[in-house]
Short mmCIF file of C-alpha atoms in Angstrom, two decimals:
data_model
loop_
_atom_site.label_atom_id
_atom_site.label_comp_id
_atom_site.label_asym_id
_atom_site.label_seq_id
_atom_site.Cartn_x
_atom_site.Cartn_y
_atom_site.Cartn_z
CA THR A 198 -7.97 -16.76 9.71
CA LYS A 199 -4.75 -17.98 11.52
CA ARG A 200 -1.67 -16.51 10.26
CA LYS A 201 1.69 -17.01 11.16
CA GLN A 202 4.21 -14.83 9.45
CA SER A 203 7.06 -16.04 7.48
CA GLU A 204 8.84 -12.94 6.64
CA SER A 205 10.55 -12.54 10.42
CA SER A 206 11.59 -14.70 13.23
CA TYR A 207 8.62 -14.43 15.04
CA THR A 208 6.45 -17.41 16.32
CA PRO A 209 3.40 -17.26 18.01
CA SER A 210 3.65 -19.17 21.69
CA PHE A 211 1.64 -22.06 22.45
CA GLY A 212 -0.39 -23.11 25.66
CA LEU A 213 0.37 -19.78 27.63
CA VAL A 214 0.69 -16.05 26.93
CA THR A 215 2.93 -13.74 28.67
CA ALA A 216 3.11 -9.88 28.42
CA HIS A 217 6.66 -10.32 26.79
CA GLN A 218 4.91 -12.72 24.37
CA VAL A 219 2.25 -9.85 23.63
CA LYS A 220 4.82 -7.42 23.22
CA LEU A 221 6.81 -9.23 20.51
CA ALA A 222 3.63 -9.97 18.92
CA MET A 223 3.10 -6.23 18.80
CA GLU A 224 6.49 -5.64 17.23
CA GLU A 225 5.54 -7.85 14.53
CA TYR A 226 2.37 -6.03 13.62
CA ASP A 227 4.20 -3.08 13.40
CA ARG A 228 7.03 -4.33 11.36
CA LEU A 229 3.89 -5.36 8.95
CA GLU A 230 2.48 -1.87 9.60
CA ARG A 231 5.77 -0.12 8.55
CA GLU A 232 6.08 -2.44 5.64
CA GLY A 233 2.46 -1.19 4.32
CA LYS A 234 0.81 -4.65 4.51
CA GLU A 235 -2.54 -4.78 5.13
CA HIS A 236 -2.02 -8.09 7.33
CA GLY A 237 -5.12 -8.34 9.10
CA ARG A 238 -4.53 -9.75 12.33
CA VAL A 239 -1.20 -11.20 13.93
CA LEU A 240 -1.33 -14.66 16.11
CA VAL A 241 -0.12 -14.13 19.74
CA ALA A 242 -0.69 -17.42 20.90
CA GLU A 243 -2.49 -20.70 20.18
CA ARG A 244 -4.64 -23.14 22.76
CA VAL A 245 -4.53 -20.82 25.50
CA PRO A 246 -7.31 -21.44 28.44
CA LEU A 247 -9.91 -19.11 27.85
CA GLU A 248 -10.93 -18.33 31.16
CA LYS A 249 -7.51 -17.53 32.57
CA TRP A 250 -7.23 -15.10 29.62
CA ARG A 251 -10.16 -13.52 30.45
CA LYS A 252 -9.06 -13.00 33.91
CA SER A 253 -5.30 -11.72 32.70
CA LYS A 254 -4.42 -8.49 33.52
CA ILE A 255 -1.80 -8.45 30.50
CA PRO A 256 -3.93 -6.23 28.04
CA SER A 257 -4.67 -3.44 30.66
CA SER A 258 -0.93 -3.59 31.63
CA ILE A 259 0.11 -3.08 28.23
CA GLY A 260 -2.76 -0.83 26.87
CA GLN A 261 -2.96 0.52 23.14
CA VAL A 262 -3.48 -3.37 22.07
CA VAL A 263 -6.63 -4.74 20.67
CA ILE A 264 -6.59 -8.17 21.60
CA GLU A 265 -9.10 -10.88 20.08
CA ALA A 266 -10.01 -14.59 21.26
CA ASP A 267 -11.07 -17.39 18.70
CA PHE A 268 -12.24 -20.57 20.46
CA GLY A 269 -14.91 -22.66 18.60
CA ASP A 270 -16.87 -23.73 21.42
CA ILE A 271 -20.33 -22.37 21.91
CA GLU A 272 -20.61 -23.18 25.48
CA VAL A 273 -17.46 -22.20 27.50
CA THR A 274 -15.69 -24.51 29.84
CA LYS A 275 -12.85 -24.38 32.18
CA LYS A 276 -11.11 -26.52 29.49
CA THR A 277 -12.07 -24.20 26.26
CA LYS A 278 -8.82 -23.36 24.38
CA ALA A 279 -8.37 -20.25 22.41
CA ASP A 280 -5.96 -18.54 20.00
CA LEU A 281 -5.30 -15.08 20.79
CA PHE A 282 -4.91 -12.71 18.11
CA ILE A 283 -3.80 -8.71 17.90
CA ALA A 284 -6.49 -6.90 15.88
CA LYS A 285 -5.35 -3.41 16.25
CA LEU A 286 -2.77 -1.20 17.71
CA PRO A 287 -4.54 1.72 17.90
CA GLY A 288 -2.36 5.36 17.76
CA LEU A 289 -3.27 8.35 18.57
CA ALA A 290 -5.02 9.31 15.05
CA HIS A 291 -7.52 6.47 15.64
CA ASP A 292 -7.95 7.32 19.24
CA CYS A 293 -8.69 10.91 18.35
CA GLY A 294 -10.96 9.92 15.32
CA LEU A 295 -12.96 7.42 17.52
CA GLY A 296 -13.09 10.44 20.30
CA ASP A 297 -15.05 12.11 17.88
CA ILE A 298 -17.50 9.38 16.94
CA THR A 299 -18.34 8.36 20.68
CA PHE A 300 -18.59 12.29 21.29
CA GLN A 301 -21.27 12.23 18.54
CA LEU A 302 -23.05 9.29 19.77
CA GLY A 303 -23.09 10.68 23.13
CA VAL A 304 -24.75 13.68 21.68
CA TYR A 305 -27.47 11.66 20.18
CA LYS A 306 -27.82 9.92 23.42
CA GLU A 307 -28.65 12.51 25.48
CA ALA A 308 -30.91 14.35 22.45
CA THR A 309 -32.85 11.44 22.40
CA GLY A 310 -33.77 10.81 26.28
CA ASP A 311 -30.53 8.80 27.76
CA LEU A 312 -31.69 5.61 26.86
CA PHE A 313 -28.28 4.14 25.76
CA SER A 314 -24.92 3.38 27.09
CA VAL A 315 -22.05 4.08 24.87
CA GLY A 316 -18.61 2.92 24.32
CA GLY A 317 -16.26 -0.06 23.22
CA GLY A 318 -14.88 -3.27 25.49
CA ASN A 319 -15.17 -6.70 25.29
CA ILE A 320 -17.98 -8.76 24.15
CA HIS A 321 -18.05 -12.25 24.72
CA LEU A 322 -19.65 -14.14 21.65
CA PRO A 323 -20.44 -17.44 20.65
CA GLY A 324 -16.83 -18.81 19.63
CA ARG A 325 -14.98 -15.85 19.99
CA ASP A 326 -14.21 -12.43 21.92
CA ARG A 327 -14.18 -9.10 19.85
CA CYS A 328 -13.38 -5.56 21.32
CA PRO A 329 -15.23 -3.15 19.28
CA ASP A 330 -13.98 0.58 19.06
CA THR A 331 -17.24 2.01 20.13
CA ALA A 332 -21.09 1.01 20.48
CA LEU A 333 -24.36 2.21 20.91
CA ARG A 334 -26.56 -0.43 23.63
CA PRO A 335 -29.95 0.15 25.33
CA TYR A 336 -29.96 0.09 29.02
CA VAL A 337 -30.32 -3.61 30.61
CA LEU A 338 -33.85 -4.99 28.83
CA ALA A 339 -35.49 -7.76 30.50
CA GLY A 340 -34.03 -11.32 29.33
CA GLU A 341 -31.10 -9.76 27.15
CA ASN A 342 -27.54 -9.83 27.59
CA PRO A 343 -26.78 -5.36 28.55
CA LEU A 344 -23.46 -6.04 26.22
CA MET A 345 -25.42 -6.46 23.31
CA PRO A 346 -25.25 -3.30 20.93
CA ARG A 347 -27.51 -2.03 18.22
CA LEU A 348 -24.89 -0.14 16.39
CA ILE A 349 -21.08 -0.73 16.62
CA GLY A 350 -18.61 1.66 14.86
CA GLU A 351 -14.86 1.26 13.92
CA ILE A 352 -12.05 3.43 12.99
CA GLU A 353 -9.69 1.34 10.67
CA ILE A 354 -6.38 3.07 9.77
CA SER A 355 -3.70 0.52 8.95
CA HIS A 356 -5.29 -2.30 10.77
CA ARG A 357 -7.93 -4.18 8.59
CA GLY A 358 -8.29 -4.12 4.67
CA LEU A 359 -11.39 -4.29 3.33
CA HIS A 360 -11.42 -7.72 2.74
CA GLU A 361 -10.78 -8.33 6.90
CA ILE A 362 -13.31 -5.60 7.70
CA LEU A 363 -16.08 -7.54 5.40
CA LEU A 364 -15.08 -10.69 6.97
CA TYR A 365 -15.21 -9.29 10.83
CA ASN A 366 -18.65 -7.47 9.99
CA ALA A 367 -20.21 -10.71 8.82
CA GLN A 368 -19.01 -12.32 12.01
CA LEU A 369 -20.49 -9.55 14.44
CA PHE A 370 -24.02 -9.58 12.24
CA ALA A 371 -23.99 -13.46 12.82
CA SER A 372 -23.09 -13.45 16.39
CA ILE A 373 -25.54 -10.81 17.39
CA PRO A 374 -28.80 -11.09 16.76
CA GLN A 375 -29.69 -7.48 18.13
CA LEU A 376 -26.87 -5.60 16.06
CA ARG A 377 -28.82 -3.58 13.76
CA ALA A 378 -26.30 -1.28 12.17
CA THR A 379 -22.58 -1.12 11.61
CA THR A 380 -20.12 1.79 10.57
CA PHE A 381 -16.86 1.66 9.26
CA LEU A 382 -14.39 4.41 8.31
CA LYS A 383 -11.51 3.10 6.39
CA VAL A 384 -8.16 5.23 6.45
CA CYS A 385 -6.50 4.64 3.16
CA SER A 386 -3.02 5.31 2.00
CA ARG A 387 -1.68 8.99 1.28
CA ASP A 388 -0.67 10.18 -2.00
CA ALA A 389 3.16 11.16 -1.21
CA ALA A 390 3.31 14.49 -3.27
CA SER A 391 0.04 16.35 -1.79
CA ARG A 392 -0.07 14.38 1.89
CA ARG A 393 -3.87 14.12 1.48
CA PHE A 394 -5.59 10.60 2.13
CA GLY A 395 -8.24 8.72 0.86
CA ALA A 396 -10.94 7.34 2.95
CA LEU A 397 -14.01 5.14 2.71
CA ALA A 398 -16.82 5.07 5.28
CA LEU A 399 -19.37 2.45 4.77
CA LEU A 400 -22.76 1.83 6.79
CA PHE A 401 -24.02 -1.49 6.89
CA ARG A 402 -27.57 -2.46 8.02
CA ARG A 403 -29.85 -5.82 8.94
CA LEU A 404 -32.57 -5.59 6.66
CA PRO A 405 -35.45 -8.18 6.23
CA GLY A 406 -33.25 -9.76 3.18
CA GLY A 407 -30.16 -9.86 5.13
CA VAL A 408 -27.42 -7.43 5.64
CA VAL A 409 -26.76 -5.19 3.20
CA CYS A 410 -24.27 -1.89 2.55
CA THR A 411 -26.67 0.76 2.51
CA ASP A 412 -24.38 3.56 1.98
CA ALA A 413 -20.57 4.03 0.92
CA VAL A 414 -19.05 7.34 0.57
CA SER A 415 -15.48 8.63 0.00
CA CYS A 416 -14.75 11.03 2.29
CA GLY A 417 -10.84 11.46 2.71
CA THR A 418 -8.72 14.63 2.31
CA GLY A 419 -7.87 13.46 -1.17
CA PRO A 420 -9.66 11.10 -3.74
CA LEU A 421 -9.83 7.15 -2.76
CA HIS A 422 -7.07 5.53 -5.27
CA ALA A 423 -8.35 4.33 -8.43
CA THR A 424 -7.16 0.74 -7.37
CA VAL A 425 -9.52 0.89 -4.28
CA VAL A 426 -12.38 1.73 -6.48
CA ARG A 427 -11.96 -0.71 -8.77
CA ASN A 428 -11.61 -3.59 -6.33
CA LEU A 429 -14.71 -2.81 -4.36
CA PRO A 430 -17.40 -5.64 -4.35
CA PRO A 431 -20.58 -4.21 -6.75
CA ALA A 432 -22.51 -4.07 -3.65
CA ILE A 433 -20.39 -1.40 -2.59
CA GLY A 434 -18.74 0.59 -5.40
CA GLY A 435 -22.28 0.46 -6.97
CA ILE A 436 -23.52 3.00 -4.50
CA LEU A 437 -20.34 4.70 -3.59
CA ARG A 438 -20.66 8.59 -2.93
CA HIS A 439 -17.92 10.93 -3.76
CA LEU A 440 -18.28 14.26 -1.45
CA GLY A 441 -15.17 15.76 -3.20
CA ILE A 442 -11.53 16.97 -2.54
CA PRO A 443 -11.60 19.39 -0.18
CA PRO A 444 -10.23 22.84 -1.13
CA ALA A 445 -8.11 23.11 1.92
CA VAL A 446 -8.18 20.77 4.99
CA THR A 447 -9.26 23.01 8.11
CA MET A 448 -11.64 22.40 10.85
CA ALA A 449 -14.43 23.69 9.23
CA ASN A 450 -16.69 21.30 6.99
CA PRO A 451 -15.74 21.78 3.61
CA TRP A 452 -18.94 19.74 2.03
CA PRO A 453 -22.11 21.52 1.71
CA ALA A 454 -25.39 20.20 3.24
CA ALA A 455 -26.57 19.27 0.18
CA LEU A 456 -23.94 16.58 -0.63
CA ASN A 457 -24.96 14.64 2.57
CA PRO A 458 -21.58 14.53 4.27
CA ALA A 459 -22.85 11.97 6.73
CA ILE A 460 -23.40 8.47 7.46
CA THR A 461 -26.96 8.17 8.44
CA VAL A 462 -28.20 5.38 11.02
CA PRO A 463 -32.32 5.29 10.99
CA ALA A 464 -33.84 5.79 14.60
CA GLY A 465 -35.41 2.21 14.19
CA ASP A 466 -32.39 0.64 14.10
CA LEU A 467 -31.21 2.45 17.16
CA PHE A 468 -33.98 2.04 19.18
CA TYR A 469 -35.06 -1.54 17.99
CA TRP A 470 -36.15 -4.41 20.93
CA ARG A 471 -37.24 -7.21 19.50
CA ASP A 472 -39.64 -8.43 16.27
CA ASP A 473 -43.13 -8.65 17.03
CA PRO A 474 -43.97 -12.63 17.59
CA ALA A 475 -47.40 -12.03 15.63
CA THR A 476 -46.68 -9.75 12.97
CA GLY A 477 -42.83 -10.08 12.80
CA ALA A 478 -43.18 -6.16 12.88
CA PRO A 479 -39.94 -4.41 14.91
CA VAL A 480 -40.89 -3.21 18.15
CA PRO A 481 -38.93 -0.18 19.86
CA ILE A 482 -37.40 -0.53 23.52
CA PRO A 483 -39.22 0.46 26.35
CA GLY A 484 -39.29 4.31 26.91
CA ALA A 485 -38.46 4.84 22.74
CA PRO A 486 -39.43 8.19 21.76
CA ALA A 487 -42.59 8.29 19.24
CA ALA A 488 -40.72 10.27 16.53
CA ALA A 489 -36.79 9.99 17.53
CA ALA A 490 -34.50 11.73 15.03
CA ASP A 491 -32.27 9.72 12.75
CA LEU A 492 -28.60 9.31 13.99
CA HIS A 493 -26.24 11.73 11.38
CA ILE A 494 -22.66 10.99 11.73
CA CYS A 495 -20.51 13.89 10.45
CA LEU A 496 -17.96 12.61 8.57
CA TRP A 497 -15.49 15.68 8.12
CA SER A 498 -15.14 15.88 11.75
CA ILE A 499 -13.94 12.49 12.18
CA ILE A 500 -11.86 13.17 9.06
CA TRP A 501 -10.30 16.10 10.94
CA MET A 502 -9.19 14.84 14.20
CA VAL A 503 -7.48 11.68 12.28
CA ASN A 504 -5.64 14.11 10.06
CA SER A 505 -4.64 16.31 12.68
CA HIS A 506 -2.59 13.55 14.19
CA ASP A 507 -0.69 12.00 11.25
CA PRO A 508 -2.30 8.65 10.88
CA PHE A 509 0.91 7.79 8.71
CA SER A 510 3.70 8.91 11.34
#
C-alpha cells in the first residue's frame, strides 16, 4: 500500500529518483522506527521509469537498504513506470541473523547433492520487483526462470509488522508458481526490565488446498507479549507453539530436542519441479535424491546471532 507520511516534512519525489532522495526516505524510515512504529514501507518516488531504475547503481552505492518496485504492468516496456518503496533498512542484528539462516541453507544444499543456489537478490515478478533476504533455488531447469525459488526466508526486526508480513507473503505465493514454502522470523518488542524480546517464527506452505501456515513458534529470549498472541489470526494462533523462556541467554541451545525447536521444511517442497500433467502428482527436480532429509532450521542459533548484536540499538 502506498503510504505518504504526514508526521514529518518528508515528501516522495515524482518521475525521478536520486541518491539524495533515497537517503531522505531512509531518514524517514529510520525516524518511524525510532518512534516505535511498525509502519510498513516508505514511498521513495512515484512514476519512475522502471527500466532506468533497474539499471541504476543507486542501491549499490548506498547499501543497507532494500527497495521494492510496484508497477502493475504484466508486460514491461520502455514506458513502464514504477513506484519505489523502502521495505527494509537491514542493520547488523538483521544481517547476522540472516547469515545464520543462509549458512544453514548452505549446509543443507551440500548435504543433499548440491542441487541448489542459496542467497537473496532481486526477483522480477509480474507487476512488482522484490528482494527476499535469502532463498533456495534449484540450479537452472529447462524452461524455467533460474531466479524462481522453492523457499524464501525473511528476518523482520523493526521492519514489517504481522499485517505487512501476511500481505507480502500472499504476494510472493501469488507471483511465484514454483514457490513451495516461506519462513519468517519476526523479532518483537523488548521488555525494558529484563531486556528479553519475543520472537515469532512462521512457516507457510503451498498445499493442494492453498497456502497455509503450517507452523508457528514463539522462540525469543523472552515471551511474546499477550497482545501479540491475542491479535494473531486464528490460523496462526491456533497452532502456536511456545518453546519457553530460556533460563539464560548463551550460545548453547536452551530448548531440548523434544520441543522441536526448529522450523521444518519438507524435502518434497524443496525438490519440487512441477506437477505431473497426467496425474497431478508432484515431480521432483532431476537428480533429486530418492530419500532426501527434510530441512530443519534451528531457531536458537538465529536468535542468538540477532541478540548478540542488539536488534534494538
